[in-house]
Tab-separated table of C-alpha atoms in Angstrom:
chain	number	residue	atom	x	y	z
A	26	MET	CA	59.388	-19.537	-1.283
A	27	ALA	CA	59.484	-16.396	0.843
A	28	ASP	CA	59.670	-14.023	-2.124
A	29	LYS	CA	56.301	-15.302	-3.361
A	30	ILE	CA	54.576	-14.454	-0.089
A	31	LYS	CA	52.721	-11.157	-0.344
A	32	LEU	CA	50.805	-11.187	2.942
A	33	ASN	CA	51.406	-14.020	5.367
A	34	VAL	CA	48.645	-15.869	7.176
A	35	GLU	CA	49.729	-14.575	10.585
A	36	LEU	CA	49.410	-11.003	9.358
A	37	LYS	CA	45.971	-11.771	7.917
A	38	LEU	CA	44.877	-13.196	11.279
A	39	ILE	CA	46.247	-10.210	13.182
A	40	MET	CA	44.656	-7.789	10.707
A	41	GLY	CA	41.272	-9.507	10.981
A	42	PHE	CA	41.276	-9.597	14.770
A	43	LEU	CA	42.834	-6.136	15.129
A	44	PHE	CA	40.138	-4.641	12.911
A	45	PHE	CA	37.474	-6.460	14.893
A	46	PHE	CA	38.904	-5.458	18.273
A	47	ILE	CA	39.600	-1.842	17.378
A	48	ILE	CA	36.188	-1.209	15.845
A	49	SER	CA	34.240	-3.065	18.540
A	50	GLY	CA	36.459	-1.488	21.207
A	51	MET	CA	35.760	1.982	19.834
A	52	VAL	CA	31.999	1.457	19.762
A	53	PRO	CA	31.327	1.887	23.525
A	54	GLY	CA	33.315	5.122	23.559
A	55	ILE	CA	31.581	6.522	20.480
A	56	VAL	CA	28.150	5.474	21.734
A	57	SER	CA	28.906	6.934	25.182
A	58	VAL	CA	29.856	10.291	23.651
A	59	PHE	CA	26.705	10.238	21.542
A	60	ILE	CA	24.471	9.309	24.498
A	61	SER	CA	26.055	11.945	26.759
A	62	LEU	CA	24.626	14.566	24.374
A	63	PHE	CA	21.161	13.603	25.559
A	64	ASP	CA	19.727	13.837	28.998
A	65	ILE	CA	19.548	10.126	29.837
A	66	ASP	CA	20.105	8.578	33.275
A	67	ILE	CA	23.301	6.548	33.724
A	68	GLU	CA	21.627	3.108	33.975
A	69	THR	CA	19.675	3.565	30.741
A	70	ALA	CA	22.797	4.951	29.085
A	71	ASN	CA	24.853	1.921	30.157
A	72	LEU	CA	22.143	-0.401	28.894
A	73	MET	CA	22.075	1.368	25.538
A	74	VAL	CA	25.876	1.194	25.273
A	75	LEU	CA	25.715	-2.529	26.079
A	76	ILE	CA	23.034	-3.274	23.459
A	77	ILE	CA	24.614	-1.186	20.699
A	78	THR	CA	28.105	-2.570	21.411
A	79	PHE	CA	26.798	-6.125	21.332
A	80	SER	CA	24.869	-5.549	18.077
A	81	VAL	CA	27.854	-4.000	16.328
A	82	SER	CA	30.075	-6.826	17.606
A	83	VAL	CA	27.702	-9.455	16.183
A	84	ILE	CA	27.780	-7.805	12.750
A	85	LEU	CA	31.574	-7.415	12.876
A	86	CYS	CA	31.995	-10.999	14.064
A	87	VAL	CA	30.062	-12.297	11.055
A	88	ILE	CA	31.897	-10.092	8.538
A	89	ILE	CA	35.408	-10.736	9.888
A	90	GLY	CA	34.627	-14.430	10.407
A	91	LEU	CA	33.571	-14.769	6.754
A	92	TYR	CA	36.686	-12.929	5.545
A	93	LEU	CA	39.043	-15.030	7.699
A	94	ILE	CA	37.354	-18.218	6.505
A	95	LYS	CA	37.677	-17.114	2.867
A	96	TRP	CA	41.303	-16.022	3.374
A	97	ILE	CA	42.597	-18.917	5.473
A	98	ALA	CA	40.206	-21.775	6.256
A	99	GLU	CA	38.800	-22.385	2.745
A	100	PRO	CA	42.203	-22.632	0.972
A	101	ILE	CA	43.391	-25.078	3.671
A	102	LYS	CA	40.229	-27.167	3.188
A	103	LYS	CA	40.838	-27.130	-0.583
A	104	LEU	CA	44.368	-28.465	-0.038
A	105	ILE	CA	43.142	-31.256	2.263
A	106	THR	CA	40.535	-32.340	-0.316
A	107	ALA	CA	43.110	-32.184	-3.140
A	108	MET	CA	45.558	-34.328	-1.155
A	109	GLU	CA	42.918	-36.915	-0.299
A	110	LYS	CA	41.946	-37.180	-3.978
A	111	MET	CA	45.587	-37.495	-5.014
A	112	LEU	CA	46.057	-40.305	-2.499
A	113	GLU	CA	43.025	-42.057	-3.989
A	114	GLY	CA	44.731	-41.816	-7.395
A	115	ASP	CA	42.731	-38.903	-8.816
A	116	MET	CA	45.367	-36.764	-10.535
A	117	THR	CA	42.878	-34.457	-12.248
A	118	VAL	CA	42.637	-32.409	-9.077
A	119	ASP	CA	44.198	-28.918	-9.050
A	120	PRO	CA	46.090	-28.351	-5.768
A	121	ILE	CA	47.065	-24.732	-6.448
A	122	VAL	CA	45.614	-21.930	-4.336
A	123	THR	CA	46.407	-18.293	-5.090
A	124	THR	CA	46.363	-16.696	-1.658
A	125	GLY	CA	49.798	-15.068	-1.897
A	126	ASP	CA	50.844	-16.486	1.493
A	127	GLU	CA	52.301	-19.645	3.085
A	128	ILE	CA	49.224	-21.611	1.975
A	129	GLU	CA	50.106	-20.837	-1.659
A	130	ALA	CA	53.745	-21.775	-0.985
A	131	PHE	CA	52.546	-25.105	0.428
A	132	SER	CA	50.301	-25.677	-2.604
A	133	ILE	CA	53.313	-25.166	-4.924
A	134	SER	CA	55.169	-27.936	-3.017
A	135	LEU	CA	52.066	-30.089	-3.343
A	136	LEU	CA	51.939	-29.478	-7.110
A	137	ARG	CA	55.554	-30.709	-7.375
A	138	MET	CA	54.606	-33.862	-5.451
A	139	LYS	CA	51.567	-34.369	-7.702
A	140	SER	CA	53.810	-34.133	-10.791
A	141	SER	CA	56.200	-36.623	-9.209
A	142	LEU	CA	53.343	-39.029	-8.486
A	143	MET	CA	52.203	-38.727	-12.111
A	144	ILE	CA	55.746	-39.357	-13.370
A	145	ALA	CA	56.005	-42.367	-11.033
A	146	THR	CA	52.759	-43.754	-12.468
A	147	GLN	CA	54.055	-43.201	-16.021
A	148	MET	CA	57.354	-44.939	-15.337
A	149	LEU	CA	56.360	-47.639	-12.856
A	150	GLY	CA	52.673	-48.166	-13.545
A	151	PRO	CA	49.760	-47.477	-11.190
A	152	TYR	CA	50.662	-47.747	-7.521
A	153	GLU	CA	48.893	-50.093	-5.165
A	154	VAL	CA	46.292	-48.602	-2.873
A	155	GLU	CA	47.512	-48.721	0.730
A	156	GLU	CA	45.801	-51.355	2.821
A	157	GLN	CA	47.224	-50.163	6.130
A	158	GLU	CA	44.902	-48.382	8.494
A	159	ILE	CA	45.196	-44.620	8.224
A	160	PRO	CA	45.297	-42.899	11.624
A	161	GLU	CA	42.404	-40.549	12.165
A	162	VAL	CA	43.274	-36.947	12.946
A	163	LYS	CA	40.729	-35.396	15.262
A	164	GLY	CA	40.326	-31.843	16.457
A	165	PHE	CA	38.798	-28.575	15.417
A	166	SER	CA	39.264	-27.225	11.916
A	167	VAL	CA	40.984	-23.891	11.282
A	168	GLY	CA	37.633	-22.257	10.512
A	169	GLU	CA	36.088	-23.615	13.721
A	170	LYS	CA	39.003	-22.318	15.812
A	171	MET	CA	38.650	-18.865	14.298
A	172	ILE	CA	34.880	-18.801	14.757
A	173	PHE	CA	35.193	-20.003	18.381
A	174	SER	CA	37.693	-17.229	19.092
A	175	LEU	CA	35.420	-14.595	17.564
A	176	ILE	CA	32.333	-15.908	19.381
A	177	LEU	CA	34.247	-16.011	22.682
A	178	PHE	CA	35.187	-12.399	22.187
A	179	LEU	CA	31.593	-11.598	21.281
A	180	VAL	CA	30.340	-13.178	24.506
A	181	LEU	CA	33.005	-11.457	26.608
A	182	ASN	CA	32.587	-8.108	24.877
A	183	PRO	CA	29.699	-6.828	27.082
A	184	ILE	CA	32.182	-6.894	29.992
A	185	ILE	CA	33.540	-3.681	28.504
A	186	THR	CA	30.396	-1.848	29.424
A	187	ILE	CA	29.890	-3.546	32.797
A	188	ILE	CA	33.366	-2.677	34.108
A	189	PRO	CA	32.726	1.108	34.429
A	190	VAL	CA	29.485	0.380	36.302
A	191	ILE	CA	31.206	-2.058	38.690
A	192	LEU	CA	34.058	0.373	39.301
A	193	SER	CA	31.612	3.314	39.524
A	194	LEU	CA	33.659	5.203	36.950
A	195	ASP	CA	32.589	8.087	34.823
A	196	LEU	CA	30.728	6.579	31.835
A	197	LEU	CA	32.785	8.154	29.046
A	198	LEU	CA	36.214	7.774	30.658
A	199	GLY	CA	35.475	4.325	32.096
A	200	ALA	CA	34.074	2.893	28.864
A	201	SER	CA	37.019	4.193	26.866
A	202	ILE	CA	39.684	2.859	29.231
A	203	ALA	CA	37.920	-0.493	29.704
A	204	SER	CA	37.442	-0.882	25.922
A	205	LEU	CA	41.078	-0.195	25.196
A	206	LEU	CA	42.431	-2.514	27.900
A	207	PHE	CA	40.007	-5.290	27.052
A	208	SER	CA	40.768	-5.073	23.316
A	209	VAL	CA	44.532	-5.185	23.819
A	210	ILE	CA	44.370	-8.125	26.256
A	211	MET	CA	41.947	-10.152	24.111
A	212	LEU	CA	43.900	-9.425	20.934
A	213	LEU	CA	47.082	-10.729	22.531
A	214	ILE	CA	45.362	-13.852	23.891
A	215	PHE	CA	43.566	-14.811	20.651
A	216	VAL	CA	46.413	-14.069	18.260
A	217	THR	CA	48.838	-16.027	20.475
A	218	TYR	CA	46.405	-18.958	20.633
A	219	LEU	CA	45.709	-18.997	16.882
A	220	ASN	CA	49.381	-18.494	16.082
A	221	ARG	CA	50.415	-21.450	18.261
A	222	SER	CA	47.603	-23.753	17.185
A	223	ILE	CA	47.561	-22.900	13.456
A	224	MET	CA	50.505	-20.873	12.231
A	225	GLU	CA	53.552	-22.370	13.954
A	226	PRO	CA	52.786	-25.974	12.873
A	227	PHE	CA	51.683	-24.812	9.411
A	228	ILE	CA	54.867	-22.823	8.774
A	229	ALA	CA	56.985	-25.801	9.958
A	230	LEU	CA	54.999	-28.065	7.605
A	231	THR	CA	55.363	-25.625	4.671
A	232	GLU	CA	59.151	-25.483	5.133
A	233	ALA	CA	59.402	-29.290	5.349
A	234	ALA	CA	57.121	-29.717	2.312
A	235	ASP	CA	59.276	-27.310	0.283
A	236	LYS	CA	62.437	-29.311	1.071
A	237	ILE	CA	60.831	-32.718	0.471
A	238	SER	CA	59.225	-31.632	-2.806
A	239	LYS	CA	62.703	-30.694	-4.048
A	240	GLY	CA	64.080	-34.120	-3.159
A	241	ASP	CA	65.395	-33.677	0.393
A	242	PHE	CA	63.903	-36.773	2.022
A	243	GLY	CA	66.155	-36.295	5.054
A	244	THR	CA	63.497	-33.871	6.261
A	245	SER	CA	60.738	-35.663	8.126
A	246	ILE	CA	57.164	-34.678	8.805
A	247	GLU	CA	55.770	-35.445	12.238
A	248	ILE	CA	52.037	-35.603	12.761
A	249	LYS	CA	51.814	-33.568	15.935
A	250	SER	CA	48.904	-31.245	15.225
A	251	SER	CA	45.182	-31.826	15.485
A	252	GLY	CA	42.418	-30.732	13.134
A	253	ASP	CA	43.100	-29.426	9.633
A	254	ILE	CA	46.838	-28.884	10.138
A	255	GLY	CA	47.167	-32.475	11.424
A	256	ARG	CA	45.337	-33.691	8.308
A	257	LEU	CA	47.700	-31.675	6.097
A	258	GLU	CA	50.702	-33.177	7.926
A	259	LEU	CA	49.352	-36.727	7.635
A	260	ASN	CA	48.364	-36.458	3.956
A	261	PHE	CA	51.618	-34.786	2.910
A	262	LYS	CA	53.569	-37.464	4.770
A	263	ARG	CA	51.597	-40.197	2.943
A	264	ILE	CA	52.252	-38.511	-0.422
A	265	SER	CA	55.964	-38.033	0.316
A	266	ASP	CA	56.244	-41.689	1.467
A	267	ARG	CA	54.721	-42.770	-1.849
A	268	VAL	CA	57.115	-40.601	-3.896
A	269	GLU	CA	60.074	-41.811	-1.803
A	270	ARG	CA	59.080	-45.446	-2.456
A	271	ALA	CA	58.887	-44.701	-6.204
A	272	ILE	CA	62.351	-43.118	-6.109
A	273	LYS	CA	63.790	-46.182	-4.321
A	274	GLU	CA	62.138	-48.429	-6.906
A	275	MET	CA	63.658	-46.359	-9.716
A	276	GLU	CA	67.091	-46.425	-8.089
A	277	ASN	CA	66.921	-50.188	-7.516
A	278	GLY	CA	65.810	-50.742	-11.104
A	279	GLN	CA	68.791	-48.893	-12.574
B	17	MET	CA	77.271	-30.850	-27.075
B	18	VAL	CA	75.576	-31.025	-23.681
B	19	ASN	CA	77.878	-31.368	-20.687
B	20	ASP	CA	77.249	-32.578	-17.110
B	21	ALA	CA	76.735	-29.007	-15.845
B	22	ASP	CA	74.002	-28.503	-18.470
B	23	ILE	CA	72.255	-31.701	-17.383
B	24	GLN	CA	72.487	-30.593	-13.748
B	25	ALA	CA	71.058	-27.177	-14.640
B	26	MET	CA	68.158	-28.838	-16.474
B	27	GLU	CA	67.626	-31.194	-13.519
B	28	ASN	CA	67.364	-28.262	-11.098
B	29	ILE	CA	64.815	-26.512	-13.311
B	30	ILE	CA	62.720	-29.655	-13.800
B	31	ILE	CA	62.782	-30.563	-10.070
B	32	GLU	CA	61.603	-27.034	-9.251
B	33	HIS	CA	58.452	-27.773	-11.285
B	34	ALA	CA	58.013	-31.536	-11.287
B	35	GLY	CA	59.453	-32.564	-7.930
B	36	PRO	CA	62.075	-35.200	-7.117
B	37	MET	CA	60.971	-37.680	-9.809
B	38	GLY	CA	62.087	-35.134	-12.438
B	39	LYS	CA	65.691	-36.383	-12.412
B	40	PHE	CA	64.584	-39.874	-13.461
B	41	VAL	CA	62.713	-38.439	-16.436
B	42	ILE	CA	65.952	-36.838	-17.621
B	43	LYS	CA	67.926	-40.075	-17.149
B	44	LYS	CA	65.244	-42.067	-19.010
B	45	ALA	CA	65.099	-39.508	-21.855
B	46	ILE	CA	68.893	-39.630	-22.258
B	47	ALA	CA	68.709	-43.442	-22.318
B	48	ASP	CA	65.886	-43.365	-24.896
B	49	ILE	CA	67.815	-41.024	-27.202
B	50	GLY	CA	70.686	-43.491	-26.952
B	51	ILE	CA	73.523	-41.036	-27.550
B	52	ASP	CA	75.982	-39.654	-24.984
B	53	PRO	CA	74.871	-36.041	-24.283
B	54	ASN	CA	78.481	-34.952	-24.858
B	55	SER	CA	77.976	-35.917	-28.507
B	56	TYR	CA	74.619	-34.178	-28.961
B	57	GLY	CA	74.087	-31.837	-31.879
B	58	ARG	CA	71.465	-29.102	-31.770
B	59	ASP	CA	68.673	-31.487	-32.879
B	60	SER	CA	69.438	-34.042	-30.157
B	61	ALA	CA	69.637	-31.330	-27.508
B	62	ASN	CA	66.237	-29.973	-28.550
B	63	LYS	CA	64.855	-33.504	-28.666
B	64	LEU	CA	66.066	-34.110	-25.100
B	65	ILE	CA	64.478	-30.902	-23.813
B	66	ASN	CA	61.172	-31.620	-25.565
B	67	MET	CA	61.097	-35.213	-24.341
B	68	VAL	CA	61.792	-34.167	-20.751
B	69	LEU	CA	59.155	-31.431	-20.841
B	70	GLU	CA	56.524	-33.733	-22.372
B	71	ARG	CA	57.136	-36.410	-19.747
B	72	SER	CA	57.482	-34.273	-16.635
B	73	ILE	CA	55.575	-31.017	-17.072
B	74	PHE	CA	51.874	-31.722	-17.348
B	75	ASP	CA	50.865	-28.099	-17.827
B	76	THR	CA	51.686	-27.542	-21.518
B	77	ALA	CA	51.553	-23.760	-21.067
B	78	LYS	CA	54.802	-24.031	-19.099
B	79	TRP	CA	56.724	-25.782	-21.889
B	80	ASP	CA	57.845	-22.686	-23.818
B	81	PRO	CA	59.027	-20.639	-20.823
B	82	LEU	CA	60.814	-23.678	-19.377
B	83	ARG	CA	62.448	-24.489	-22.713
B	84	LYS	CA	63.761	-20.909	-22.817
B	85	GLN	CA	64.924	-21.179	-19.190
B	86	ILE	CA	66.829	-24.405	-19.888
B	87	LEU	CA	68.435	-23.058	-23.080
B	88	SER	CA	69.358	-19.882	-21.237
B	89	ALA	CA	71.005	-21.942	-18.448
B	90	TRP	CA	72.908	-23.940	-21.097
B	91	THR	CA	74.353	-20.896	-22.823
B	92	GLN	CA	75.769	-19.503	-19.577
């Protein structure tokens, strides 16, 4: 599995946020240098730094948000839809995503399970649709979590330019130091949050899915996440339960 | 002649692509051919591989590379 991963999801998240933080963190410094070339009073200069920083951050937020959604959230959504269709008996669905990361590794496990479901249908006939109530998994989707994080940063970003004023620091030096500190702290907070809420459960699920899809049913999947990852856990568990039942039926029939 | 190690090698390759139900496809194909794999000639061995691929690998583009992979595992 690992040799197929070109760029893991965690690295993509860090890259996206790092790019966002570095660029938006550099903006106040660059703007301050530019403004210091002109004879503008400090209050107007601070206001200009604030407005320009905020505008650049909005543009960056949209661009990075769209890239992160395309890289991470959309493939996960595609997998959830594919799994739901498979559970409804629609085997025409293509569960493969080509992201070159853990999401692709998970989709390969899912393809194995789809093949096994198709074989089970061939050998045992169509399976009965489950009548039991399916627990609902609530919570924010991966895309929503990423957008919230970016928007939170966007809202907090103007603090960069207020700090030098509050501390009565020199505009250029203050803006640069505040930008750097703020970017590092926010980067650590957001990446840790997204890593814990998205990546850790997803990697655990991908490893379990790989083992189960190769026949190791001693590995169990616990539904302990919310949102999209919780839906992936629940749907994969339902698919693996169905394949396991088919295997028991085959073994009992022999 | 196809021995137990060959069947196991084929099972590993098929499970890698078709998941855990792959092993039952092999057992069923052997039962359908009706001859002990230890007594297979070249035709029966090819028939087994083709039958297993047709029943377990739904992407026909994978048949040729997998056939080569299985035959390569058998010659080792």
